[in-house]
Amino acid sequence: LAIKIAEMDAGNDGIFLDIRKRAMGLIKTNPKFAGEGIDYLQIANHLERSGDYITNIAEWIVYTKKGKITELGRNDF
């Protein structure tokens, strides 16, 4: 399950980058929507960071089960 969580976080990172790209495009093409674009960027950033925290929790669960520190990054599964 911990590995699945890390995989989901990697997908979450991709979604964050897509939202960031779209929000920046919105701001550049329609400056009147800059406020909304910034809101989207902040929301996406908070969601991406939440995924990182959840991955950290999964790493601690692996540690308590195996007694070994395991970093569940994108290249570890």
XYZ file of N, CA and C in Angstrom:
231
model
N 0.825 -1.196 0.000
C 0.000 0.000 0.000
C 0.869 1.260 0.000
N 1.981 1.223 0.743
C 2.859 2.397 0.796
C 3.421 2.713 -0.583
N 3.780 1.685 -1.340
C 4.310 1.902 -2.690
C 3.218 2.484 -3.582
N 2.003 1.992 -3.432
C 0.879 2.524 -4.208
C 0.674 4.013 -3.904
N 0.816 4.376 -2.643
C 0.685 5.786 -2.259
C 1.751 6.627 -2.945
N 2.993 6.130 -2.974
C 4.078 6.863 -3.637
C 3.803 6.999 -5.135
N 3.253 5.953 -5.743
C 2.907 6.023 -7.167
C 1.831 7.084 -7.401
N 0.850 7.118 -6.510
C -0.218 8.104 -6.645
C 0.333 9.519 -6.479
N 1.300 9.688 -5.579
C 1.900 11.010 -5.391
C 2.672 11.434 -6.633
N 3.330 10.486 -7.287
C 4.040 10.820 -8.530
C 3.041 11.326 -9.575
N 1.869 10.700 -9.646
C 0.821 11.171 -10.552
C 0.315 12.545 -10.146
N 0.216 12.748 -8.845
C -0.211 14.039 -8.309
C 0.764 15.139 -8.724
N 2.045 14.825 -8.728
C 3.057 15.800 -9.147
C 2.842 16.200 -10.607
N 2.501 15.227 -11.448
C 2.235 15.518 -12.858
C 1.013 16.406 -13.035
N -0.014 16.140 -12.247
C -1.224 16.962 -12.303
C -0.900 18.392 -11.876
N -0.078 18.526 -10.826
C 0.328 19.857 -10.368
C 1.020 20.623 -11.492
N 1.943 19.971 -12.181
C 2.665 20.646 -13.263
C 1.719 21.065 -14.385
N 0.724 20.223 -14.684
C -0.256 20.557 -15.720
C -1.098 21.769 -15.302
N -1.578 21.763 -14.067
C -2.379 22.893 -13.586
C -1.537 24.165 -13.583
N -0.296 24.038 -13.165
C 0.597 25.204 -13.144
C 0.771 25.786 -14.544
N 0.995 24.893 -15.513
C 1.168 25.337 -16.900
C -0.094 26.041 -17.404
N -1.254 25.457 -17.122
C -2.518 26.047 -17.572
C -2.790 27.390 -16.894
N -2.524 27.457 -15.594
C -2.764 28.705 -14.867
C -1.845 29.807 -15.372
N -0.595 29.474 -15.623
C 0.337 30.476 -16.146
C -0.105 30.944 -17.534
N -0.596 30.019 -18.346
C -1.111 30.388 -19.665
C -2.312 31.309 -19.555
N -3.201 31.004 -18.597
C -4.376 31.850 -18.370
C -3.955 33.262 -17.975
N -3.001 33.345 -17.079
C -2.535 34.657 -16.613
C -1.896 35.441 -17.754
N -1.104 34.759 -18.589
C -0.423 35.443 -19.695
C -1.397 35.917 -20.772
N -2.374 35.084 -21.104
C -3.285 35.438 -22.194
C -4.429 36.343 -21.748
N -4.809 36.248 -20.484
C -5.918 37.051 -19.950
C -5.513 37.655 -18.608
N -4.739 38.719 -18.615
C -4.278 39.308 -17.353
C -5.400 39.656 -16.378
N -6.612 39.870 -16.895
C -7.716 40.192 -15.983
C -8.072 39.003 -15.083
N -7.616 37.798 -15.459
C -7.855 36.603 -14.644
C -6.648 36.230 -13.793
N -5.740 37.171 -13.588
C -4.524 36.891 -12.813
C -4.861 36.409 -11.401
N -5.837 37.029 -10.780
C -6.224 36.624 -9.421
C -6.684 35.181 -9.366
N -7.521 34.800 -10.325
C -8.010 33.423 -10.378
C -6.867 32.454 -10.677
N -5.980 32.856 -11.578
C -4.834 32.002 -11.903
C -3.954 31.765 -10.696
N -3.734 32.810 -9.915
C -2.932 32.674 -8.697
C -3.638 31.770 -7.696
N -4.961 31.890 -7.593
C -5.721 31.002 -6.708
C -5.533 29.544 -7.111
N -5.636 29.257 -8.412
C -5.430 27.889 -8.896
C -4.029 27.398 -8.567
N -3.039 28.263 -8.740
C -1.659 27.883 -8.425
C -1.505 27.544 -6.946
N -2.103 28.339 -6.085
C -1.999 28.078 -4.651
C -2.707 26.784 -4.260
N -3.886 26.565 -4.804
C -4.616 25.330 -4.510
C -3.820 24.123 -4.989
N -3.315 24.190 -6.215
C -2.531 23.083 -6.762
C -1.290 22.835 -5.915
N -0.641 23.899 -5.476
C 0.552 23.751 -4.650
C 0.217 23.077 -3.321
N -0.891 23.475 -2.705
C -1.284 22.866 -1.433
C -1.631 21.385 -1.609
N -2.318 21.049 -2.686
C -2.653 19.647 -2.939
C -1.400 18.820 -3.196
N -0.458 19.369 -3.960
C 0.791 18.660 -4.242
C 1.567 18.442 -2.953
N 1.612 19.448 -2.112
C 2.328 19.347 -0.836
C 1.652 18.333 0.078
N 0.318 18.272 0.053
C -0.409 17.275 0.845
C -0.011 15.868 0.429
N 0.134 15.660 -0.879
C 0.587 14.357 -1.371
C 1.972 14.014 -0.860
N 2.850 15.007 -0.787
C 4.193 14.780 -0.241
C 4.118 14.376 1.232
N 3.259 15.042 1.996
C 3.103 14.694 3.410
C 2.567 13.272 3.572
N 1.606 12.909 2.741
C 1.038 11.560 2.808
C 2.105 10.523 2.475
N 2.954 10.822 1.497
C 4.058 9.921 1.168
C 5.002 9.792 2.356
N 5.275 10.890 3.046
C 6.128 10.829 4.237
C 5.520 9.927 5.307
N 4.212 10.005 5.487
C 3.536 9.134 6.447
C 3.691 7.677 6.027
N 3.533 7.405 4.727
C 3.704 6.037 4.221
C 5.125 5.543 4.492
N 6.116 6.416 4.331
C 7.503 6.034 4.621
C 7.676 5.668 6.095
N 7.030 6.407 6.977
C 7.107 6.084 8.396
C 6.421 4.756 8.698
N 5.343 4.466 8.007
C 4.670 3.174 8.196
C 5.591 2.040 7.773
N 6.264 2.196 6.633
C 7.227 1.184 6.184
C 8.322 1.027 7.229
N 8.790 2.132 7.783
C 9.844 2.082 8.800
C 9.385 1.304 10.030
N 8.148 1.544 10.484
C 7.669 0.840 11.676
C 7.484 -0.647 11.414
N 7.175 -1.012 10.170
C 6.984 -2.428 9.835
C 8.307 -3.151 9.588
N 9.244 -2.490 8.885
C 10.487 -3.143 8.474
C 11.690 -2.758 9.324
N 11.573 -1.665 10.071
C 12.705 -1.197 10.858
C 13.817 -0.625 9.996
N 13.478 -0.248 8.791
C 14.461 0.277 7.846
C 13.890 1.532 7.201
N 14.729 2.575 7.122
C 14.294 3.809 6.471
C 14.246 3.575 4.965
N 13.097 3.827 4.379
C 12.898 3.646 2.946
C 12.296 4.921 2.385
N 12.985 5.506 1.421
C 12.437 6.700 0.782
C 11.624 6.261 -0.423
N 10.355 6.577 -0.414
C 9.451 6.170 -1.484
C 9.356 7.287 -2.512
N 10.384 7.400 -3.322
C 10.384 8.412 -4.369
C 9.922 7.811 -5.674
N 9.922 8.606 -6.715
C 9.450 8.161 -8.025
C 10.250 6.980 -8.572
N 11.513 6.913 -8.261
C 12.362 5.865 -8.837
C 12.468 4.633 -7.950
N 11.744 4.617 -6.835
C 11.884 3.525 -5.883
C 10.864 2.411 -6.065
N 9.954 2.518 -7.036
C 8.949 1.462 -7.194
C 8.918 0.920 -8.582
